[in-house]
Coordinates of C-alpha atoms in Angstrom, one line a residue:
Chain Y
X272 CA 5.3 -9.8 -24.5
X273 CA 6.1 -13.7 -25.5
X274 CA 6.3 -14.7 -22.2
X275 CA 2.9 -13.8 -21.9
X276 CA 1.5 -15.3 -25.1
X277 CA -1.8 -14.2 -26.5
X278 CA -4.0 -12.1 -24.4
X279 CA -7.4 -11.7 -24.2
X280 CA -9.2 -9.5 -21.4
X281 CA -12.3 -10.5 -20.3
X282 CA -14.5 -7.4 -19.5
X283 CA -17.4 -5.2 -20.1
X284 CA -17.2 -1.9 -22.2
X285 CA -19.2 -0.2 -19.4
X286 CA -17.6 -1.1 -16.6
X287 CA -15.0 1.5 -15.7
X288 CA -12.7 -0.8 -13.8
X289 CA -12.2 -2.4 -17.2
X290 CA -11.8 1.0 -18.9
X291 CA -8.7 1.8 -16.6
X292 CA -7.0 -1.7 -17.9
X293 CA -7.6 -1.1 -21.6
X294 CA -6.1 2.2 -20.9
X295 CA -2.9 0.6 -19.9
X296 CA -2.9 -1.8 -22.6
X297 CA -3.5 0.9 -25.1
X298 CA -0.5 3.0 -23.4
X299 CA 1.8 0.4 -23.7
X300 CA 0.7 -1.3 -27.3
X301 CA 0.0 -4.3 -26.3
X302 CA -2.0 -6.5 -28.2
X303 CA -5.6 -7.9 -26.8
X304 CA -8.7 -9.4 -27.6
X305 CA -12.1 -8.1 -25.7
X306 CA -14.1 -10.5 -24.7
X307 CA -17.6 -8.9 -23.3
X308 CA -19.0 -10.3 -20.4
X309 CA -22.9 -10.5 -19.8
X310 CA -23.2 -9.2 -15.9
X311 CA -26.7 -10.9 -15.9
X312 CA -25.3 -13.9 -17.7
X313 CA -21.6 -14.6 -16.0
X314 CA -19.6 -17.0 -18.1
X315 CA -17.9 -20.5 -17.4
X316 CA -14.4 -18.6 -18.0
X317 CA -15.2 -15.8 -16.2
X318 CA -16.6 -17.6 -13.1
X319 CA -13.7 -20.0 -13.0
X320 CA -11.3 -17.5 -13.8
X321 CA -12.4 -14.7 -11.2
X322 CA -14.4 -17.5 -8.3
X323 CA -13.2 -15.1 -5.5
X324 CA -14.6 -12.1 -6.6
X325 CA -16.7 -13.3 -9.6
X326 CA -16.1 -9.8 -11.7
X327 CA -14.3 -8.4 -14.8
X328 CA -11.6 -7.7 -15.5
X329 CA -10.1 -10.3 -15.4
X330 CA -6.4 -10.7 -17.9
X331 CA -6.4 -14.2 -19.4
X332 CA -2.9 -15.1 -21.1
X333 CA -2.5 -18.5 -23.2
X334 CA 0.4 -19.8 -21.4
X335 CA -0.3 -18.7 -17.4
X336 CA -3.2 -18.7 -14.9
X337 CA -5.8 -14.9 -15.1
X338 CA -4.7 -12.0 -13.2
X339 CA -8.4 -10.5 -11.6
X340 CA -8.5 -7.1 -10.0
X341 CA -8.2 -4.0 -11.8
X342 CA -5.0 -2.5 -10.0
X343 CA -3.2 -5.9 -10.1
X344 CA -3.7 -5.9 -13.4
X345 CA -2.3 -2.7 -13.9
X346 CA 0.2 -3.2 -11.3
X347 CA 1.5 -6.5 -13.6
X348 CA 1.6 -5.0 -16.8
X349 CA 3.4 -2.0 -15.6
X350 CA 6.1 -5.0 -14.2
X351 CA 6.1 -6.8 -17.2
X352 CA 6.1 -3.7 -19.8
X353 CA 8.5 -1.1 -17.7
X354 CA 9.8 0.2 -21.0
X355 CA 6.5 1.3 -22.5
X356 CA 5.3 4.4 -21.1
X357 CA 6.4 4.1 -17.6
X358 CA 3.2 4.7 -15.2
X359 CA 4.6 4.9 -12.2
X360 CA 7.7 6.9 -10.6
X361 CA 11.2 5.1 -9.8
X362 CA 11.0 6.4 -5.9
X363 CA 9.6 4.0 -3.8
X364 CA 7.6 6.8 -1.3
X365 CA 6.6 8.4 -4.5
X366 CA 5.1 5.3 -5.7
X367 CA 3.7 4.3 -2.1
X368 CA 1.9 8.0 -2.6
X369 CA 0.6 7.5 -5.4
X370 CA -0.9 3.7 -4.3
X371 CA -2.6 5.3 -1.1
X372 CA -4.5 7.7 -3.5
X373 CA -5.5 4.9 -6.2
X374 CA -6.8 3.2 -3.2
X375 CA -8.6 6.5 -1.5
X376 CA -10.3 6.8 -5.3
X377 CA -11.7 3.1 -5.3
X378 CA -12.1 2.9 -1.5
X379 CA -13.6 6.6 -0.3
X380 CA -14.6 7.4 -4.0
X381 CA -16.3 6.0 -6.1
X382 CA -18.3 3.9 -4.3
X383 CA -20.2 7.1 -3.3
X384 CA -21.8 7.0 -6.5
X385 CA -23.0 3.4 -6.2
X386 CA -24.5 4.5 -3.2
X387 CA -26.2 7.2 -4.4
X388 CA -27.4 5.4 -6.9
X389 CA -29.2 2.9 -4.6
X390 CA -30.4 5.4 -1.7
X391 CA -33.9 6.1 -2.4
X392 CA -34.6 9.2 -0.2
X393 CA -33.5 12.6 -1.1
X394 CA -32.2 13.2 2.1
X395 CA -29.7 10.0 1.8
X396 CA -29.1 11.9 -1.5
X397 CA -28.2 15.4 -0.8
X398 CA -25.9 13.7 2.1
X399 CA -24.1 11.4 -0.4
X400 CA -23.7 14.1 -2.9
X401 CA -22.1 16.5 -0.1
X402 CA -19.5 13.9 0.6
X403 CA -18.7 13.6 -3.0
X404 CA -17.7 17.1 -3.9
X405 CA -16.0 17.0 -0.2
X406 CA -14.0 13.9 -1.8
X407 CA -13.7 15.8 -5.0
X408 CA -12.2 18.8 -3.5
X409 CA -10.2 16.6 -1.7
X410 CA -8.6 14.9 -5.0
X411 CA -8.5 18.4 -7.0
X412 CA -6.0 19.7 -4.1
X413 CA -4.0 16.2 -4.8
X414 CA -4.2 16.8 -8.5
X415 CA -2.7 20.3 -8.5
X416 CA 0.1 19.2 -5.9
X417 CA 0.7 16.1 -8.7
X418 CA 0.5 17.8 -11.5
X419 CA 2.2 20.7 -10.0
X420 CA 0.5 23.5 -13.8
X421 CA 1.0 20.3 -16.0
X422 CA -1.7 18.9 -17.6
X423 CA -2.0 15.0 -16.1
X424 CA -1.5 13.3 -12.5
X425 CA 1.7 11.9 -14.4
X426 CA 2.7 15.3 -15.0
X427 CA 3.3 15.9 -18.9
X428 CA 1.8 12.7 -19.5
X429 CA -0.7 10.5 -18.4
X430 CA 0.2 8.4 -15.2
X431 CA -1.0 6.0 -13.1
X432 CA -3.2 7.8 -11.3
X433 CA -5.0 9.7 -14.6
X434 CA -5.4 5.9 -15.4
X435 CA -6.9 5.3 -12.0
X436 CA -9.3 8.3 -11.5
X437 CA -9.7 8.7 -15.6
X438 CA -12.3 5.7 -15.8
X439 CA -14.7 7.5 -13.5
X440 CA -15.1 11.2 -15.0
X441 CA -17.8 9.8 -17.0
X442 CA -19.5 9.6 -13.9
X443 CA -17.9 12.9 -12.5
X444 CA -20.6 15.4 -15.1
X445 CA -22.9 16.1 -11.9
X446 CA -20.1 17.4 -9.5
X447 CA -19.3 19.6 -12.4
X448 CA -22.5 21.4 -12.1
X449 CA -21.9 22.2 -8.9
X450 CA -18.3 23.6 -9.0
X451 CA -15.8 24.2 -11.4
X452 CA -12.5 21.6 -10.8
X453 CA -9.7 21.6 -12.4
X454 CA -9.7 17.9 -12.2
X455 CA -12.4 18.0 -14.8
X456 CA -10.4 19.7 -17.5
X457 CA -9.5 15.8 -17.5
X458 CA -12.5 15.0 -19.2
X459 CA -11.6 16.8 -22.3
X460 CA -7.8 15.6 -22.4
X461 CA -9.2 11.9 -22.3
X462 CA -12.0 12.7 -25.0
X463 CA -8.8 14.3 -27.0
X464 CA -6.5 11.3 -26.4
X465 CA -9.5 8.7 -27.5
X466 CA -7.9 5.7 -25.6
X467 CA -11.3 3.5 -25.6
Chain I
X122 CA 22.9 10.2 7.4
X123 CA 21.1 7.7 9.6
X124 CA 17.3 7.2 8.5
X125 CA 15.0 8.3 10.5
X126 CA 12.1 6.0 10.8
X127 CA 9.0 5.8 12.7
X128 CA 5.8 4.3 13.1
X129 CA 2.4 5.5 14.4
X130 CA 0.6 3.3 15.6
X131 CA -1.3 1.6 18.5
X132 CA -0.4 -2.0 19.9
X133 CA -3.9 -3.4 19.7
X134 CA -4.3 -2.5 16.1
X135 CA -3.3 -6.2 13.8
X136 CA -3.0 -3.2 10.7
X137 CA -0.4 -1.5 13.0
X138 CA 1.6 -4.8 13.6
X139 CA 1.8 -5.9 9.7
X140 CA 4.1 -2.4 9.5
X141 CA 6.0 -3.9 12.6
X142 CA 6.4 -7.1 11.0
X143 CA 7.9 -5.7 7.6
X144 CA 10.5 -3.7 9.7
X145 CA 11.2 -6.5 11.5
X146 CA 12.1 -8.6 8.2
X147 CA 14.2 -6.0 7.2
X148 CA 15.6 -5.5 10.0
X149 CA 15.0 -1.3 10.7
X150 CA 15.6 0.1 13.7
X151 CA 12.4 2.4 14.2
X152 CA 11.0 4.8 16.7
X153 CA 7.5 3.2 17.8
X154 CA 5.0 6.3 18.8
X155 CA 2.0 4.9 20.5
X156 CA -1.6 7.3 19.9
X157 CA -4.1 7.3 21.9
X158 CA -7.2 6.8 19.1
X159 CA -9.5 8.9 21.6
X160 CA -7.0 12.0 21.5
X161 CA -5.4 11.7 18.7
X162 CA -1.9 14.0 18.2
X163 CA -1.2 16.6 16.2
X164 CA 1.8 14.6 14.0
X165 CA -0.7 12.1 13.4
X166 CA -3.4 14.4 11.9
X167 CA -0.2 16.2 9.9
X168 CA 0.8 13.1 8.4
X169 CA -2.6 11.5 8.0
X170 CA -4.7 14.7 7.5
X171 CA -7.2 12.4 4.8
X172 CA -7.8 9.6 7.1
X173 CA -6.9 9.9 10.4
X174 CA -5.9 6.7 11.3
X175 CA -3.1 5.0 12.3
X176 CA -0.5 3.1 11.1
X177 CA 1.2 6.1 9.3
X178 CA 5.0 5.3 8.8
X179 CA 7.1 8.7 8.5
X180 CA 10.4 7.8 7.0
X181 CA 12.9 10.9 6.7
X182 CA 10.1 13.3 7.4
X183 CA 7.9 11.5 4.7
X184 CA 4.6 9.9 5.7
X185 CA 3.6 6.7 4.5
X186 CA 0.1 5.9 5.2
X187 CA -2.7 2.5 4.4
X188 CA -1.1 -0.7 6.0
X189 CA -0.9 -3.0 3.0
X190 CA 0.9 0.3 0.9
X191 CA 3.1 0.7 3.9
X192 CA 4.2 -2.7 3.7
X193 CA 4.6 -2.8 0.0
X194 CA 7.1 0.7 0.7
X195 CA 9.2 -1.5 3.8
X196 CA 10.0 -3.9 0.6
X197 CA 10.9 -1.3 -2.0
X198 CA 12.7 1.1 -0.1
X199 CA 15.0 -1.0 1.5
X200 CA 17.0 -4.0 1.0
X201 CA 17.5 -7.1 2.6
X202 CA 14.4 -10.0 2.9
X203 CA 12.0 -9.9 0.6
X204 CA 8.1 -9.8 1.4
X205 CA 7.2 -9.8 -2.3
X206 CA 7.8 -12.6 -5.1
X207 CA 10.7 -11.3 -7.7
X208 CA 8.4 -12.7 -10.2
X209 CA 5.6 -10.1 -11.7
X210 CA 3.0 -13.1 -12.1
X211 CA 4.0 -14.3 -8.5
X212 CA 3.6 -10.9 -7.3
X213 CA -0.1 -10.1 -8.9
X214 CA -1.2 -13.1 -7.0
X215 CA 0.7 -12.1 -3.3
X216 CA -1.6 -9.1 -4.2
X217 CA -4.6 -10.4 -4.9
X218 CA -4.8 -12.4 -2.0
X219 CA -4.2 -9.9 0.2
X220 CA -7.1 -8.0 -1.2
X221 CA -9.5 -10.9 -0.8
X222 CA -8.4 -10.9 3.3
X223 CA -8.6 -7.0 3.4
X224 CA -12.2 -6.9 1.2
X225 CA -13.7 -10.6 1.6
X226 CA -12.3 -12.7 4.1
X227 CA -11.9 -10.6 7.5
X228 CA -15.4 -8.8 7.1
X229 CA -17.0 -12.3 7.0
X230 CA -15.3 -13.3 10.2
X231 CA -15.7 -10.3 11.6
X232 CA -19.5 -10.4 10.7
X233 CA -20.2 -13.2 13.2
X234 CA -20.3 -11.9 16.4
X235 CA -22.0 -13.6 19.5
X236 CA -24.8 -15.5 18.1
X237 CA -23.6 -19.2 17.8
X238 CA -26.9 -19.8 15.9
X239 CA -26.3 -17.6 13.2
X240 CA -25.5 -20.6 10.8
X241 CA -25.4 -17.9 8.0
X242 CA -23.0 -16.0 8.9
X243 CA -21.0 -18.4 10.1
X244 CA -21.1 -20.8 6.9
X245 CA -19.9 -17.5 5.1
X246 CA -16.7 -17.0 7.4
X247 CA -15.7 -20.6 6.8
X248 CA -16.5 -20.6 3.0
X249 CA -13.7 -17.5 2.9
X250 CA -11.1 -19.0 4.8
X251 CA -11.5 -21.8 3.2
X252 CA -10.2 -20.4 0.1
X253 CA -7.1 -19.6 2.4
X254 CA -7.2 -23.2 3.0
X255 CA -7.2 -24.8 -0.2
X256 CA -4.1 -21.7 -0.9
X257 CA -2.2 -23.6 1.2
X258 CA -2.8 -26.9 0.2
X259 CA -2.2 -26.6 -3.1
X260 CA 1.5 -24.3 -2.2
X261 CA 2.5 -27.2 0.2
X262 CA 4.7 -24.6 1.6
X263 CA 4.6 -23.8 5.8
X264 CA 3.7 -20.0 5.0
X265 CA 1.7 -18.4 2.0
X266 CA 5.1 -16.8 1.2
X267 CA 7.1 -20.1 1.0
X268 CA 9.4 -21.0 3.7
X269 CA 9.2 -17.8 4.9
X270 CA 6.9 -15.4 5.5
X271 CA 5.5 -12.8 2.7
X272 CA 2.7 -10.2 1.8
X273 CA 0.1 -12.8 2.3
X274 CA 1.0 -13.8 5.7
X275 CA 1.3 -10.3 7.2
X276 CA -2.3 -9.4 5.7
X277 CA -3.7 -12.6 7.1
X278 CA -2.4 -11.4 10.6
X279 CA -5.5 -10.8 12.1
X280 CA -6.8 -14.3 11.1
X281 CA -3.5 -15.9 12.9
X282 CA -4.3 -14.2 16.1
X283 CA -6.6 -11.3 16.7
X284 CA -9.1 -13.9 15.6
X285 CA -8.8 -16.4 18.1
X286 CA -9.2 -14.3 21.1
X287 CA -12.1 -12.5 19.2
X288 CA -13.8 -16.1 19.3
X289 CA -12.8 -16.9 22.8
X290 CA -14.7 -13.6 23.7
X291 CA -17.3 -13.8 21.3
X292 CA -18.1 -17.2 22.4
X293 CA -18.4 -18.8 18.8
X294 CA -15.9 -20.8 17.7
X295 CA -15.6 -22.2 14.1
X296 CA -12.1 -22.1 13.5
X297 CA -10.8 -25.2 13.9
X298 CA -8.1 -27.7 13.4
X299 CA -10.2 -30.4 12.1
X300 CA -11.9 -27.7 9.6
X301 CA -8.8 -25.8 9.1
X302 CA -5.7 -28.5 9.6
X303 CA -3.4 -26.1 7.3
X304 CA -4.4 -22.8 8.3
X305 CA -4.4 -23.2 11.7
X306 CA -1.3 -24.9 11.9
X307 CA 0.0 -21.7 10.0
X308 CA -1.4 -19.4 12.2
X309 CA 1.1 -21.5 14.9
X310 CA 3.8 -21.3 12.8
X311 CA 3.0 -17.5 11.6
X312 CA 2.4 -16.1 15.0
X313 CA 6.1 -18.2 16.3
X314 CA 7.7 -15.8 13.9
X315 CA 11.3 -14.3 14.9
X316 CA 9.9 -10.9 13.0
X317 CA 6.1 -11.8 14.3
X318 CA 6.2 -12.4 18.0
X319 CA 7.0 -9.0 19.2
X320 CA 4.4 -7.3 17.0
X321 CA 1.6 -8.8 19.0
X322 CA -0.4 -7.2 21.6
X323 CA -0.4 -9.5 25.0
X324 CA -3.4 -11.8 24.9
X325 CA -5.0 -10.9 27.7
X326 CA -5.1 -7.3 27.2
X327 CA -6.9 -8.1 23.4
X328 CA -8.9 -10.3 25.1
X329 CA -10.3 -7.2 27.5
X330 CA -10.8 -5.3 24.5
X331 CA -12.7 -7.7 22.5
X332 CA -14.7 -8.7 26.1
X333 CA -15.9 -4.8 26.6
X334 CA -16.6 -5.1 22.8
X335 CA -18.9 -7.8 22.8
X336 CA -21.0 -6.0 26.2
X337 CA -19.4 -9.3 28.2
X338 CA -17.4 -6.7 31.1
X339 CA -20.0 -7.2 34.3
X340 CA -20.3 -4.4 36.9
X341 CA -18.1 -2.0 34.9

């Protein structure tokens, strides 16, 4: 942790990609300060931090430049703090696994629900939400080959992809009207485990 | 036990040829299985079922699939030249510029298409690789990985050589050497490789691809 010197992430409380790195930093104890980010107002640190992509997070340490993107942030701590509960598996195809499905969840996922947030017709609607609970069945299959009757991803515990997927389920309440997932059950082990 | 190793792929695809390009560095003898995208064959759909799509790398029976992931894999599964810095800080930022070539930078080229006029789009496409630019600048290094190549210069692939033959059929060049000095003379050095050169599909036959593309094949 002291080659990293003070951190400070740079965020928003609502923003789920945030969510997913506090997560970590809770899992592994490491010490932060929260600095909240106005989306309509984007500050000087922020925009000179993050000029690429202009978004939170972004991980700011006192004696190095900011690490921006959610799973590279992840991705970092889990390099720098292997000893505190270990997110990822020591097998490399394991791991390569387990980073194709992080990727399906941000890429395929859930940015189904930004869109059907913006499509105004209900046609554009009832084909968005089809494709989600397609998606969703598609990660409940993954979740009970992962967590093979256990209740997390990770198995026992939490892993990288409960991490991952864990931010969204906020966002997951509609699906559940529709069906009953296992996946969902999440919800009340992350409400139990109060990690934001 | 030997490993068995082998690649889906097709030769035309520049995510196909960043898997080649890792074997390459590490020197793995692989089985190279070309699909036809139009017919697509039943291994393929078994080890892809989610996506589909190629390249899936299948190493002793298990199925690797997303190019950037794949690559990523090639360097932790086996020894030998590395494509990612040792260093985790080094690492996060191999990472993060591939994902501004996979998310920013290659849409924006590839949203200027045959219109010479559309400034917009074209202003956008140069303001990305720009930031590629200044990358190497400020490195000083011949490759985004150092000496050698890395991560970073197997994502940019596309940019080093799909993208010119997309221009010369497109008909709208913008990537230059006197608005690009360093990243064009990286995409010489890049596409020159030892692990690189063979990974490429012949020029003329991406040019075809990218003519019919474009509507430019006459009396077809």
């Amino acid at each position: 942790m002291s080659e990293m010197g003070e951190i400070k992430l740079l965020g928003a409380a609502a923003s789920p990609f945030v969510n997913r790195v506090q997560f970590v930093l809770n899992l592994k104890s490491i010490k932060y300060e929260f600095m909240e980010e106005d989306f309509d107002n984007k500050s000087e640190l922020l925009l000179t931090s993050n000029p690429v992509f202009k978004r939170v997070p972004v991980l700011i340490h006192s004696n190095k430049p900011p690490v921006c993107e959610s799973l590279i942030i992840i991705d970092y701590l889990e390099e720098t703090h292997p000893d505190v509960h270990k997110l990822l598996p020591s097998d490399p195809a394991d791991r390569a696994v387990i980073r194709f499905w992080a990727y399906y969840i941000d890429n395929e996922f859930f940015p189904l629900y930004g869109r059907l947030r913006k499509t105004p017709d209900k046609e554009g609607k009832e084909a968005l939400k089809k494709q989600i609970i397609e998606r969703s069945q598609v990660l409940e299959k993954t979740f009970v080959k992962f967590s093979n009757g256990k209740p997390y991803f990770g198995g026992d515990d939490v892993g990288y992809l409960d991490v991952v997927l864990g931010c969204f389920l906020g966002w997951t309440k509609f699906v559940g009207n529709y069906n009953n997932f296992k996946i969902l059950d999440e919800v009340r082990q992350w409400r139990n485990l109060k990690l934001f | 036990m030997a490993d068995s190793v082998k690649l889906y792929g097709t030769v035309l695809s520049a995510y196909v040829s960043r898997a080649k390009m890792a074997l390459n560095l590490k020197g793995i003898k692989y089985e190279n299985i070309e699909e036809d995208l139009s017919n697509k064959s039943t291994d393929l759909l078994k080890y892809n079922p989610v996506h589909k799509k190629v390249p899936v790398l299948v190493h002793n029976g298990k199925p690797i699939s997303e190019s950037l992931v794949i690559v990523e894999y090639i360097d932790d599964a086996w020894k030998g030249v590395p494509i990612l810095p040792q260093d985790p800080y080094q690492r996060a930022v191999a990472r993060f510029l591939a994902k501004f070539i996979d998310e920013k930078c290659v849409p924006a080229i590839k949203a200027v298409g045959t219109n010479g006029d559309d400034h917009q789009a074209i202003a956008e496409a140069c303001a990305q690789l720009q930031v590629l630019e200044n990358e190497l600048k400020v490195k000083g290094t011949k490759f985004f990985g150092g000496d050698n190549i890395g991560l970073v210069d197997i994502a940019a692939d596309f940019i080093a050589y799909w993208h010119g033959i997309r221009e010369e059929a497109a008909g709208v060049t913008f990537f230059t050497k006197d608005k690009f000095p360093k990243l064009t003379k990286w995409a010489d050095d890049f596409v020159n490789c030892q692990a690189v050169k063979n990974t490429l599909p012949p020029r003329e036959q991406m040019l075809g691809f990218y003519m019919k593309f474009f509507g430019k094949v006459n009396g077809m």
